[in-house]
XYZ file of C-alpha atoms in Angstrom:
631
model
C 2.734 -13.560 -13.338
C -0.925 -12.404 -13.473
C 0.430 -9.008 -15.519
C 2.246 -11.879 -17.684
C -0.880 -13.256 -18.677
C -2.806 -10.248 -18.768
C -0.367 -9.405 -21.432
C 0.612 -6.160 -19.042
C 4.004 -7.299 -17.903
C 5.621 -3.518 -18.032
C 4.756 -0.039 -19.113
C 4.108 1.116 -22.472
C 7.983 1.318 -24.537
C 8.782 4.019 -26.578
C 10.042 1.664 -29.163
C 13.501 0.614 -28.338
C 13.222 -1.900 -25.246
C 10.672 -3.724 -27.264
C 13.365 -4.041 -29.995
C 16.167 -5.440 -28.330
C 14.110 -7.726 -26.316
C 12.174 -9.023 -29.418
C 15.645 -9.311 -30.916
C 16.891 -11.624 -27.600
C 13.796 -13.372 -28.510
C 14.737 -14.018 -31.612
C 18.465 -14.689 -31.229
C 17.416 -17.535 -28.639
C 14.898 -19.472 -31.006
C 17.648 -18.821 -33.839
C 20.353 -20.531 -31.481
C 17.734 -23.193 -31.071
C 17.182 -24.249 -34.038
C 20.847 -24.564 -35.155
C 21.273 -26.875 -32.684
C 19.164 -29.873 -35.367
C 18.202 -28.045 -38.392
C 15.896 -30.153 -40.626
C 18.413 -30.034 -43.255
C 21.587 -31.708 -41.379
C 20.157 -34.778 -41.869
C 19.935 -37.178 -44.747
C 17.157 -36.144 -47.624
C 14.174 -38.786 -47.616
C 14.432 -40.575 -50.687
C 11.033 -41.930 -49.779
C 8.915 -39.315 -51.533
C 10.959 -39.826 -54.947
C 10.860 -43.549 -54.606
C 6.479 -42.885 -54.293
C 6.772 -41.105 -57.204
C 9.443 -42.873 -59.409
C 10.193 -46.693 -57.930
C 12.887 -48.498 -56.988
C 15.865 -49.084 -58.734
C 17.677 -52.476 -58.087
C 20.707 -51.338 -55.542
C 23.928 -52.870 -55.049
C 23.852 -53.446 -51.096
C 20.302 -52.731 -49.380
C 20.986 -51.859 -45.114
C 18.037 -52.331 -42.986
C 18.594 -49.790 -39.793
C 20.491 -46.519 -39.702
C 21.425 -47.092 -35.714
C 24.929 -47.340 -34.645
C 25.719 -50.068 -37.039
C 23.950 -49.448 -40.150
C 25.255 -45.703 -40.379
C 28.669 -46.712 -40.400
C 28.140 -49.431 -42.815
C 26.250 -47.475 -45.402
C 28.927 -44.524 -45.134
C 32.033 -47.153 -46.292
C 30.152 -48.861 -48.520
C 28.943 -45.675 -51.099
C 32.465 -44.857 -50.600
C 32.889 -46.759 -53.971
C 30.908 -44.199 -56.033
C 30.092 -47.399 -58.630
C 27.873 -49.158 -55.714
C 24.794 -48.011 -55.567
C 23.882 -48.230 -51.669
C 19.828 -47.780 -50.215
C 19.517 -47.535 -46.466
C 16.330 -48.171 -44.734
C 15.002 -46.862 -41.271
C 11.839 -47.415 -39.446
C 11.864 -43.968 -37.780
C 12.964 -40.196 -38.801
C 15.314 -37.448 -38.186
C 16.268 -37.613 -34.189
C 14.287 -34.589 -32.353
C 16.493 -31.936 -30.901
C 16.386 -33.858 -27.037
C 18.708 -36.412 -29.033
C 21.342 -33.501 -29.307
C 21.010 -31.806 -26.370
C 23.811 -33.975 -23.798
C 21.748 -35.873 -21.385
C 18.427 -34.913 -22.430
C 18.001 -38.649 -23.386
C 15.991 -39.023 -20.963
C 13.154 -37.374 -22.409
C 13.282 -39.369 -25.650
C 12.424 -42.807 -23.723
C 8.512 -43.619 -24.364
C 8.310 -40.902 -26.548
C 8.049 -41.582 -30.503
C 11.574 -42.202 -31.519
C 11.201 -45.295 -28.657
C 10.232 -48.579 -29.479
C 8.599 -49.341 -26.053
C 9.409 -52.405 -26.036
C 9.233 -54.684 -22.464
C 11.003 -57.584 -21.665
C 9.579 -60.624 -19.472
C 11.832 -62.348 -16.979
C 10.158 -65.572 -15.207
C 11.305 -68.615 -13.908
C 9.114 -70.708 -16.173
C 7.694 -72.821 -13.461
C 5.233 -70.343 -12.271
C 5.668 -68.038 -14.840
C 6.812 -65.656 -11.776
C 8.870 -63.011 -12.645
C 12.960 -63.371 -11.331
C 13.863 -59.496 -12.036
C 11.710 -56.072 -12.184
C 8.894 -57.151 -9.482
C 8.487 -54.253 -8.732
C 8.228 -52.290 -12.016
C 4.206 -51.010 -12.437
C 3.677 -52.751 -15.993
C 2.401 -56.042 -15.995
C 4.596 -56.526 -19.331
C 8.061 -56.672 -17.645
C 11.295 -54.768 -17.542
C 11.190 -51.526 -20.306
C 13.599 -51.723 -22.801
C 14.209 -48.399 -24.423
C 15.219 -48.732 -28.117
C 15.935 -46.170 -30.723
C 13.495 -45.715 -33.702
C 15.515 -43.021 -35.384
C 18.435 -42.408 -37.752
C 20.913 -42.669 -35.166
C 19.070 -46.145 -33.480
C 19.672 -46.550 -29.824
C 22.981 -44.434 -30.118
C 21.006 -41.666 -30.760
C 19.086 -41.807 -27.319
C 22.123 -43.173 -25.267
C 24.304 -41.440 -22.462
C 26.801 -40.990 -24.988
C 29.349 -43.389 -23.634
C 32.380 -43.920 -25.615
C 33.764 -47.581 -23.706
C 35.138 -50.254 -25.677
C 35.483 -53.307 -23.023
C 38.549 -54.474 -22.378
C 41.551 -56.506 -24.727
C 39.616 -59.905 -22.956
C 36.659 -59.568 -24.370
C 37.804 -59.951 -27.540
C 40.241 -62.753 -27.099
C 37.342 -64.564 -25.752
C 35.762 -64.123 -29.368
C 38.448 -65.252 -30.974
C 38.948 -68.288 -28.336
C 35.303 -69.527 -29.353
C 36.651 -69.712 -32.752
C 35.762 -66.649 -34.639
C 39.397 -66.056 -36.427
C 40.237 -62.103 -36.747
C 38.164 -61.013 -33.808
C 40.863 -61.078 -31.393
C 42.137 -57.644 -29.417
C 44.927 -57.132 -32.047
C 43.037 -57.722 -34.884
C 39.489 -55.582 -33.786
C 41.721 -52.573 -31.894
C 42.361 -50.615 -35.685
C 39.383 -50.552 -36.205
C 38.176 -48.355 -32.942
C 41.000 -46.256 -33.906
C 39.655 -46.094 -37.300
C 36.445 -44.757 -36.681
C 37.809 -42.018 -33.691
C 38.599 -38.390 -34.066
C 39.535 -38.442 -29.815
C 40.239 -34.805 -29.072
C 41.969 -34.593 -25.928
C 45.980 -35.043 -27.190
C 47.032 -36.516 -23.431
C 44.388 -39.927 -23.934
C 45.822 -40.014 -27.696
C 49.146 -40.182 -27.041
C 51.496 -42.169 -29.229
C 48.126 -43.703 -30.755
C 48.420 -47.176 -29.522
C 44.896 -46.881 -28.318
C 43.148 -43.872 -29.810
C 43.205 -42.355 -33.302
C 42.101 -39.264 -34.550
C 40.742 -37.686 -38.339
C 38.087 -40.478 -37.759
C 34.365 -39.486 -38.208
C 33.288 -40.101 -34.417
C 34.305 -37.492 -32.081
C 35.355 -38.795 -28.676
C 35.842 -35.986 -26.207
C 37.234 -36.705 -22.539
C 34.958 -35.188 -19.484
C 37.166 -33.465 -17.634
C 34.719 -30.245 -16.524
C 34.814 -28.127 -13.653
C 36.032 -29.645 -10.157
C 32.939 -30.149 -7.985
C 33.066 -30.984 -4.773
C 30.994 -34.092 -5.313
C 33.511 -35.375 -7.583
C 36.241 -34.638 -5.066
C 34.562 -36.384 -2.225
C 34.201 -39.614 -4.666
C 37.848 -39.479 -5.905
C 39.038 -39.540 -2.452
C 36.683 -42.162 -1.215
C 37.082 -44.592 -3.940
C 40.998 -44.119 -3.775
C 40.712 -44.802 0.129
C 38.847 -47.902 -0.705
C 42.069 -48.972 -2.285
C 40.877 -47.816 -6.140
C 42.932 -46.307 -8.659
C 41.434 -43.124 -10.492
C 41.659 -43.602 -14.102
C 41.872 -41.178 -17.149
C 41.503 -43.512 -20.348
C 39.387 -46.501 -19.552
C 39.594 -47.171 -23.136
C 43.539 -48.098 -22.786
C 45.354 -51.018 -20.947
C 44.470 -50.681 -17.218
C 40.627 -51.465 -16.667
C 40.253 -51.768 -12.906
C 39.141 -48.153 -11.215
C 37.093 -45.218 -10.985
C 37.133 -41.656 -12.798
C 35.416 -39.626 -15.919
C 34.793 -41.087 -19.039
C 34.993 -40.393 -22.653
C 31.950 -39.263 -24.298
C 30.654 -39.039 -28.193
C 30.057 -35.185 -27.960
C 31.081 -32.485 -30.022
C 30.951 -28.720 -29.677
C 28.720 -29.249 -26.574
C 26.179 -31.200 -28.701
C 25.685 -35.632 -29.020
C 27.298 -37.007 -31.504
C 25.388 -40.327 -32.729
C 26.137 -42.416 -35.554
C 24.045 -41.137 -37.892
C 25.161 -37.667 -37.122
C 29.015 -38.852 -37.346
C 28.832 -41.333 -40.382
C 25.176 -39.877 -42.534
C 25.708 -36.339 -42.123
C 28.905 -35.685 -44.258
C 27.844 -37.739 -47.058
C 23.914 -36.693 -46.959
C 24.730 -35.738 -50.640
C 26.547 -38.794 -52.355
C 24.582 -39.249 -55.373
C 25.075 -43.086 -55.235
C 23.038 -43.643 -51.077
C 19.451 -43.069 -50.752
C 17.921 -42.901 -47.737
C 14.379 -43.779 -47.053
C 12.682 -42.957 -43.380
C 9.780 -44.084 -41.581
C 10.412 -47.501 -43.736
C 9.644 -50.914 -41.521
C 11.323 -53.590 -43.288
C 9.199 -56.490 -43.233
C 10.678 -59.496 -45.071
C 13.674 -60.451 -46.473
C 13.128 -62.121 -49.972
C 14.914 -65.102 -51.282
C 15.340 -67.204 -54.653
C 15.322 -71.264 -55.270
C 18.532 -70.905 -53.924
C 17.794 -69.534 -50.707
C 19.883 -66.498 -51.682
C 18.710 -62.793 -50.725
C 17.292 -61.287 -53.403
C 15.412 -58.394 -51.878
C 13.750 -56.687 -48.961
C 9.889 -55.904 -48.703
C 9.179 -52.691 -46.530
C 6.412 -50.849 -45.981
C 6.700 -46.855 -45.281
C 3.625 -45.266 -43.485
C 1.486 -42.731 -45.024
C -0.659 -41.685 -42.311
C -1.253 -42.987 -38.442
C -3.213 -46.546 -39.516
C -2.187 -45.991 -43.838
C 0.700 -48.063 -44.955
C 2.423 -48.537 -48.166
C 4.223 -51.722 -49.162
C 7.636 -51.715 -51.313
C 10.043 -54.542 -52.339
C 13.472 -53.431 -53.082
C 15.465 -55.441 -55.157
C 19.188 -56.396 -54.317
C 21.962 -57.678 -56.913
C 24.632 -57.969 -53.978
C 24.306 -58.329 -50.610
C 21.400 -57.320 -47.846
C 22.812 -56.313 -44.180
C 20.874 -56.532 -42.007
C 21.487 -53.430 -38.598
C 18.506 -53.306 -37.052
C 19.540 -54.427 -33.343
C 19.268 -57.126 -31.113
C 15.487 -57.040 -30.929
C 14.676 -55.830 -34.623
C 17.440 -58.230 -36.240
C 16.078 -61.457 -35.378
C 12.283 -60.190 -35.458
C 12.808 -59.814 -38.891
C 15.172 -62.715 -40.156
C 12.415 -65.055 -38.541
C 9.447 -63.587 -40.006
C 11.756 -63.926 -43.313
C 12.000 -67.759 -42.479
C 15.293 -67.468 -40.964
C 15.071 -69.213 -37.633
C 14.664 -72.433 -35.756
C 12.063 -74.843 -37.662
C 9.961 -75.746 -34.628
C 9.346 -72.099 -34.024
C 8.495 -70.889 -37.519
C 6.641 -73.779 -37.814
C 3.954 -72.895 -35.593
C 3.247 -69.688 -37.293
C 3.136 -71.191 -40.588
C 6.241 -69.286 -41.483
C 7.933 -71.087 -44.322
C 11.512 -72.108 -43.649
C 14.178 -71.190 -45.256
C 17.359 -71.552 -43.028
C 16.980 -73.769 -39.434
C 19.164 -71.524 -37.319
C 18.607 -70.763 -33.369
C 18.002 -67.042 -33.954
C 17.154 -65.088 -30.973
C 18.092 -67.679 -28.686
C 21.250 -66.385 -26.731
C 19.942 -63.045 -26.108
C 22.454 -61.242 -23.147
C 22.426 -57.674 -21.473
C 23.913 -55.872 -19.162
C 21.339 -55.844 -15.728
C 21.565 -52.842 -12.904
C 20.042 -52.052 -9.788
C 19.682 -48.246 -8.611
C 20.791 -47.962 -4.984
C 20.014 -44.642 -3.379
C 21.861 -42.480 -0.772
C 21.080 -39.312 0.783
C 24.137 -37.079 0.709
C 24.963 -33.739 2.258
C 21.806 -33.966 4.924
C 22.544 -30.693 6.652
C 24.225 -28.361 4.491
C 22.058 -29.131 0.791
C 20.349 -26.153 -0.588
C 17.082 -26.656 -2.256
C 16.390 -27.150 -6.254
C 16.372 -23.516 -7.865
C 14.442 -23.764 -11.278
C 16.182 -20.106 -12.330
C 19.558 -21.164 -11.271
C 19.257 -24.944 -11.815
C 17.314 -24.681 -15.271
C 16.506 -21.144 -17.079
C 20.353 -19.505 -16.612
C 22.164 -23.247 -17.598
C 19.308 -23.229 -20.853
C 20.075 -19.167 -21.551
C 24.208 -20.402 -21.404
C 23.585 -23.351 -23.314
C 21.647 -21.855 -26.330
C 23.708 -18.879 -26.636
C 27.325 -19.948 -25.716
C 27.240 -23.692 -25.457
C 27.983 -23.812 -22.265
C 27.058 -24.348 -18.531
C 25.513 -27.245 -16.525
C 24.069 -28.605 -19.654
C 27.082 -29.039 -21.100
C 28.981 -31.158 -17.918
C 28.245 -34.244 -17.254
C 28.806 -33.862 -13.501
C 28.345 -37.283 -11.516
C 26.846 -39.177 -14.472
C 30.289 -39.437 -16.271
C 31.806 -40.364 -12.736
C 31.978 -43.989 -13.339
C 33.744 -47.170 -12.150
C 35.272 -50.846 -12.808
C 35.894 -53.061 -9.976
C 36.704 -56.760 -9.572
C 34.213 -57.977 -7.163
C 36.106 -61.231 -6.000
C 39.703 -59.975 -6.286
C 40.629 -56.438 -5.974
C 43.513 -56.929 -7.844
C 42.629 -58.793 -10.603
C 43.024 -57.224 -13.840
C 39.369 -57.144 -15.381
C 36.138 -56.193 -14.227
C 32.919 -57.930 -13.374
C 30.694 -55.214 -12.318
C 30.613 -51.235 -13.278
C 29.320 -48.385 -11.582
C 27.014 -45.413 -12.984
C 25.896 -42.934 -11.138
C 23.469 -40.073 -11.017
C 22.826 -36.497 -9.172
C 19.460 -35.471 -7.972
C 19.762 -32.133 -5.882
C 17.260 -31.524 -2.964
C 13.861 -31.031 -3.867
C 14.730 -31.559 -7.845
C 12.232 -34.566 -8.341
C 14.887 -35.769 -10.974
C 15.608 -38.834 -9.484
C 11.505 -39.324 -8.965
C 10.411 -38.867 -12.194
C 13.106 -41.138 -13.974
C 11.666 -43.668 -11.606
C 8.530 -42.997 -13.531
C 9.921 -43.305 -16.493
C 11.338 -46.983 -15.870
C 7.637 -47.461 -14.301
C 8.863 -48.032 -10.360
C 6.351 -45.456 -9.517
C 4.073 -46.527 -5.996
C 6.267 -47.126 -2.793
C 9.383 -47.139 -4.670
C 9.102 -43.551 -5.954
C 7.209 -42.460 -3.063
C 10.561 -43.450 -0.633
C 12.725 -41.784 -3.089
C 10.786 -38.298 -3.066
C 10.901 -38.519 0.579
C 14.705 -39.064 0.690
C 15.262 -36.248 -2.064
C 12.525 -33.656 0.362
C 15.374 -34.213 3.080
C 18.879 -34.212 1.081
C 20.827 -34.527 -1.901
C 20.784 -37.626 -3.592
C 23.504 -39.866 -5.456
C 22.142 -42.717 -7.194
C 24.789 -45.272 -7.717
C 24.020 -48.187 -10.493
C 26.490 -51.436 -10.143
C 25.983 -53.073 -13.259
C 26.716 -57.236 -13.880
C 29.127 -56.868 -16.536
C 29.511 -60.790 -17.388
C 26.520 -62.754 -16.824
C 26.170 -65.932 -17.694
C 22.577 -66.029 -17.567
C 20.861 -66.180 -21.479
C 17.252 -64.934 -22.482
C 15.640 -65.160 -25.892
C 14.120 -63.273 -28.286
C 10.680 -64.775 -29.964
C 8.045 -63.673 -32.560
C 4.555 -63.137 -30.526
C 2.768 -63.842 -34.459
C 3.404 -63.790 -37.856
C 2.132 -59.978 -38.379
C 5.604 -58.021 -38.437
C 4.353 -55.059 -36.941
C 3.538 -57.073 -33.815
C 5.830 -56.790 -30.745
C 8.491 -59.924 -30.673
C 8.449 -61.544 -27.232
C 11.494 -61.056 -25.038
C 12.998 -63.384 -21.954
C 15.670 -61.000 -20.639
C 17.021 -64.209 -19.286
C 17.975 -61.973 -15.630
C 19.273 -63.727 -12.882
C 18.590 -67.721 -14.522
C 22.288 -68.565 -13.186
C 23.124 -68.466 -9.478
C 26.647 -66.610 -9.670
C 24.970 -63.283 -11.646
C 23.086 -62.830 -8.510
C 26.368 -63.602 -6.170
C 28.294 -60.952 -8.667
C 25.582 -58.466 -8.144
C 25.238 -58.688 -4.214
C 28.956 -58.014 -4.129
C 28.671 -55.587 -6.413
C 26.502 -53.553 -3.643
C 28.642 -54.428 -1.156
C 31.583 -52.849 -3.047
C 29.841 -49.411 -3.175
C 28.779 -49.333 0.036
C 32.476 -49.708 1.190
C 33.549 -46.799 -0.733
C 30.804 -44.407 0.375
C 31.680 -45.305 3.621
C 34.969 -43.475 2.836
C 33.484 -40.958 1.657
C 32.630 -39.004 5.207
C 32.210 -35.326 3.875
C 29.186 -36.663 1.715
C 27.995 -37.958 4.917
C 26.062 -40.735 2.926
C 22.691 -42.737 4.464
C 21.431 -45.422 2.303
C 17.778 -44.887 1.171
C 15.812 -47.843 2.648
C 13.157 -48.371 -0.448
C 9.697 -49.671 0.855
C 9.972 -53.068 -0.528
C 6.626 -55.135 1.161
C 8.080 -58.143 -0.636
C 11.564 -58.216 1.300
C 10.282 -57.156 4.544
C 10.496 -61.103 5.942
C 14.342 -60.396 4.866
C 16.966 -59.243 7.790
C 17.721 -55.976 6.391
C 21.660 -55.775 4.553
C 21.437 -59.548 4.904
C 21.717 -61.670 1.522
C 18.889 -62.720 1.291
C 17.601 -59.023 1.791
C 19.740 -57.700 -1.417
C 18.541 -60.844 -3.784
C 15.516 -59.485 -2.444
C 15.838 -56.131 -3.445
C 17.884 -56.537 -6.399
C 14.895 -58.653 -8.017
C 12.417 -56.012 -7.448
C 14.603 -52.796 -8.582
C 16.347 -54.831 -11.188
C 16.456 -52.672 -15.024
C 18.439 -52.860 -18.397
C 21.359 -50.889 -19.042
C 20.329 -50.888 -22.386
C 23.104 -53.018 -23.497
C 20.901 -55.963 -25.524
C 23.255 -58.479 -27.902
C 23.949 -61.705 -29.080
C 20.573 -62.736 -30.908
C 22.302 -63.943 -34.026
C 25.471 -64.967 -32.158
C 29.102 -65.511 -34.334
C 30.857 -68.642 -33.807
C 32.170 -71.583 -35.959
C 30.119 -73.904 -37.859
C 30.748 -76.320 -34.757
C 28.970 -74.102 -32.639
C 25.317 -74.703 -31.820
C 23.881 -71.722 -31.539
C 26.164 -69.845 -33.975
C 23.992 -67.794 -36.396
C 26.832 -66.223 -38.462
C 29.583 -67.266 -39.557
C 33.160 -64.751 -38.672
C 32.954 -62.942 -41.528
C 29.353 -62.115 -40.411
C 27.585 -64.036 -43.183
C 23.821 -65.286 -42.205
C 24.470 -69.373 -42.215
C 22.777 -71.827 -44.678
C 21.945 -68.685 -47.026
C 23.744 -66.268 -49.196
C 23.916 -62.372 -49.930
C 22.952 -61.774 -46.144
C 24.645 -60.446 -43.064
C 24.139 -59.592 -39.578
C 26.343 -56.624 -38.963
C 24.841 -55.070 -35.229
C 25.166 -55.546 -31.762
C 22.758 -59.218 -32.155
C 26.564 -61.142 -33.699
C 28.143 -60.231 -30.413
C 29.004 -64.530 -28.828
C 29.670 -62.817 -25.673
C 29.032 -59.478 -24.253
C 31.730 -56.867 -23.623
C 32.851 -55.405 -20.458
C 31.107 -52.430 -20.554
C 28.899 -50.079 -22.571
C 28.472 -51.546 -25.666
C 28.027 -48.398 -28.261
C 31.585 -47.988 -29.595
C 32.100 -51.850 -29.909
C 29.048 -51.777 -32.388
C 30.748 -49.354 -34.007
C 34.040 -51.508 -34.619
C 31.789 -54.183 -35.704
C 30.560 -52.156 -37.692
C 34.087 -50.572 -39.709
C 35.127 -54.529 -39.728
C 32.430 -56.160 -41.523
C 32.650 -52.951 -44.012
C 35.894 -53.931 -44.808
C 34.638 -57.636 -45.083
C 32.242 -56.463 -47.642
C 34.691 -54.556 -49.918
C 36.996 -57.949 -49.967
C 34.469 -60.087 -50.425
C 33.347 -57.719 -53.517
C 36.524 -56.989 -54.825
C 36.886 -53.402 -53.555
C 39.137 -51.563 -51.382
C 39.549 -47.896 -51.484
């Protein structure tokens, strides 16, 4: 190393070794910058709309995230619309295409940071993430980014179940039953493994988002699972996505030739040159406009020129606005737009224009990390050459290695927690590899800010072993938080109430849910698994494995699954705290939709990235009736 620096590292060349190592130089920053050129994305309209103005557009998106990507790609397919989509952040950083590099894009500057309170308003103590190290709450990761959250996501392609969507349509939102929503996930998919296809009754292919299966190389880890889970009396399961739901095995994934696959990249990227969509970044929408008769007329945005330099725009909009910019964003800005419940906007001085309970019945999808050491006696310490340098040198140059597999993470899970047998799931499992000496597992910890004791028992555990973090996740909670605006300054943080753990049974679902797990790993005797006993101060009056021990433990270790929805819920004009109506039209206004995760009336059974998706290829079609298109 000290030649290295000295710039000494091997005896004068005659000419030729300095060539063809130069050259391997070379070759590898080539290979990595075809993996995100700057000119696969989208061109910036912004600088021509500095120079020029805006034109009046026929539909005006706010958010290129899952949703709004999809949306603006059906839309310009009429070449006589003239579509303008807006997005607060930029191109996606090469981490975003990298598979499970995500990691390193949370708290970075394609994140929103945002944090999420959780109290039980009596106290104002907190009833999840006690243990997390900021004083603001749980972090919620959000994508600021063409791509939105989908482009900093694990990449899980999982619809929820046939259920989920009856449920919709049981609450009285006409068309968004299982039958009706099912052509449209087959719409959007290009799945390329022929055995989940099939006969298509579930999957469909010549879509624009690649689903791939992970099937990988056998590793013993896997093995071990797929024998313990199947002792525990579990089924292993190749297509999730079709009619059996209840099981364990490898999921489907939104990659493509090694690399992610986000919305923006499937839906933006093939059209980046239709003459009739513009696409401005870095542009924060900041109002909605309406006329004397409350109809949306336009969009104000401002676009940053420098670090503290802003410039404001109003767009101008002679059909509809849609409005994609995610559970958080969404009702941020239809309240600061007047859109929202009176006694709310009223206290900011906001004027109203539509009394609607936006934000209010906010749900995610809460997890607890449970730890286990695995392989005590036989696990090899963390090699950065093998582990790291060789898997990057494979990845760049042939697309393929470790960085390509998604090893335990895509080993995932469905159980019924209360009958084994029952055909749908209340809880899901994720789960995540940290070899011996890694620090992997420690610094995500960081990262999700249970640094302190809770990291410093985890290091410990991963200086002795292998570890397998397992995640049971509440898939159906009936607990409801809220989403709030902290002023009337839009580039002020909105206030979140996750809502965790406010009804009894989510906590009951979640304590079985760990109960479940540590069944199977029981079974699964080669691993020889120990659970990781986290130092917890606050549950050390509990009797350890007790009840009271987990609700304990599961309130100070509680996080997101980054699975926010419902904060401009659809339902029927009878409904309360409906915000939109089925066909996804903003209520007591006109020209404006919701079309995003925030419409969801109840959340689906699992990750919730391709069902934003199908919302998404629905309400397009929605739009083209409604306007007297179809292609």
């Amino acid at each position: 190393m000290e030649a290295l620096l000295s710039g000494q590292c091997a005896a004068q060349s005659v000419g030729p070794a300095n060539q063809l190592f130069g050259l391997l130089v070379q070759t590898i920053l080539a290979a990595q910058c075809a993996i995100s050129p700057p000119d696969m994305w989208p061109k910036d309209y912004g600088p021509t709309a500095l120079a020029q103005g805006l034109d009046e557009y026929d539909f005006v998106i706010v958010g290129a995230g899952s949703a709004g990507s999809v949306v603006a790609n059906r839309l310009s397919e009429n070449p006589d619309w003239k579509v303008l989509l807006l997005e607060a952040g930029g191109d996606p950083p090469i981490e975003s295409e990298i598979p499970f590099m995500q990691i390193h894009l949370e708290k970075s500057n394609v994140d929103w940071v945002y944090y999420a309170d959780s109290s039980d308003g009596v106290e104002a103590k907190r009833t999840a993430c006690r243990a997390s190290s900021s004083p603001a709450g749980c972090y919620w990761p959000r994508g600021k980014m063409l791509g939105g959250s989908g482009a900093m996501n694990a990449m899980v392609y999982m619809r929820g179940n046939a259920h989920d969507y009856d449920t919709w349509e049981a609450l009285g939102n006409a068309g968004w039953g299982w039958r009706s929503v099912l052509p449209y996930f087959r719409k959007s998919e290009d799945n390329r493994d022929p055995v989940v296809v099939g006969d298509g009754t579930y999957h469909g292919t010549g879509g624009y988002l690649t689903v791939s299966s992970i099937t990988g190389k056998a590793t013993a880890q896997v093995d071990h699972l797929r024998e313990a889970v199947q002792a525990a009396g579990f089924n292993f399961l190749n297509d999730f996505n079709a009619q059996e739901h209840i099981g364990f095995g490898r999921v489907q994934v939104n990659t493509a030739n090694a690399t992610r696959v986000s919305s923006a990249k499937a839906f933006l990227v093939p059209i980046k040159d239709r003459p009739n969509l513009h696409v401005i970044k870095h542009a924060h929408a900041v109002e909605l406009k309406f006329d004397e008769n409350r109809r949306a007329t336009g969009v104000k945005f401002v676009r940053s020129e420098s670090d503290d330099e802003y410039r404001e725009f109003e767009v101008h909009v002679r059909r509809e606005t849609i409005v994609s910019a995610g559970a958080v964003n969404t009702p941020q800005l239809l309240m600061l737009s007047g859109v929202g419940r009176a006694e709310d906007l009223r206290d900011l001085n906001i004027p109203l224009v539509s009394d609607l309970p936006v934000g209010r019945k906010l749900q995610d999808h809460v997890t607890v990390p449970l730890f286990y050491r695995i392989y005590r006696s036989t696990a090899t310490d963390y090699d950065v050459q093998r582990e790291l340098v060789i898997p990057s040198f494979e990845y760049l140059l042939q697309r393929e290695g470790p960085l390509t597999e998604a090893g335990l993470n895509a080993f995932v899970g469905f159980v019924n927690t209360r009958n084994i047998s029952h055909p749908f799931p209340d809880v899901q499992y994720h789960h995540m590899y940290s070899r011996k000496r890694s620090g992997i597992a420690s610094r995500w910890l960081q990262k999700m800010d249970l640094d302190g004791l809770v990291q410093d028992s985890v290091e410990t555990a991963n200086a002795e072993a292998d570890l397998l973090a397992a995640f049971p996740i509440l898939l159906k909670p009936k607990s409801w938080g809220h989403v709030r605006l902290h002023t009337e300054r839009p580039m002020d943080r909105p206030l979140i109430d996750a809502g965790y753990f406010t009804h009894r049974d989510d906590m009951l679902t979640l304590i079985e849910g760990i109960r479940v797990h540590r069944r199977i790993m029981a079974q699964a005797k080669p691993m020889d698994p120990e659970l990781v006993r986290i130092d917890l101060p606050e549950c050390g009056r509990e009797v350890y494995d007790s009840d009271a021990y987990w609700e304990c433990y599961i309130r100070e270790l509680s996080l997101t699954l980054y699975h926010p929805v419902g904060t401009a819920k659809m339902g029927p004009s009878h409904d309360p705290d409906a915000v939109v109506d089925a066909r996804l039209r903003v209520k007591g206004v006109s020209g404006l939709r919701v079309v995003d995760a925030s419409i969801m009336p109840d959340i689906v059974s699992g990750n919730t990235n391709a069902a934003v998706v199908m919302i998404a290829e629905k309400a397009s079609d929605m739009l083209k009736e409604d306007h007297g298109w179809s292609a």
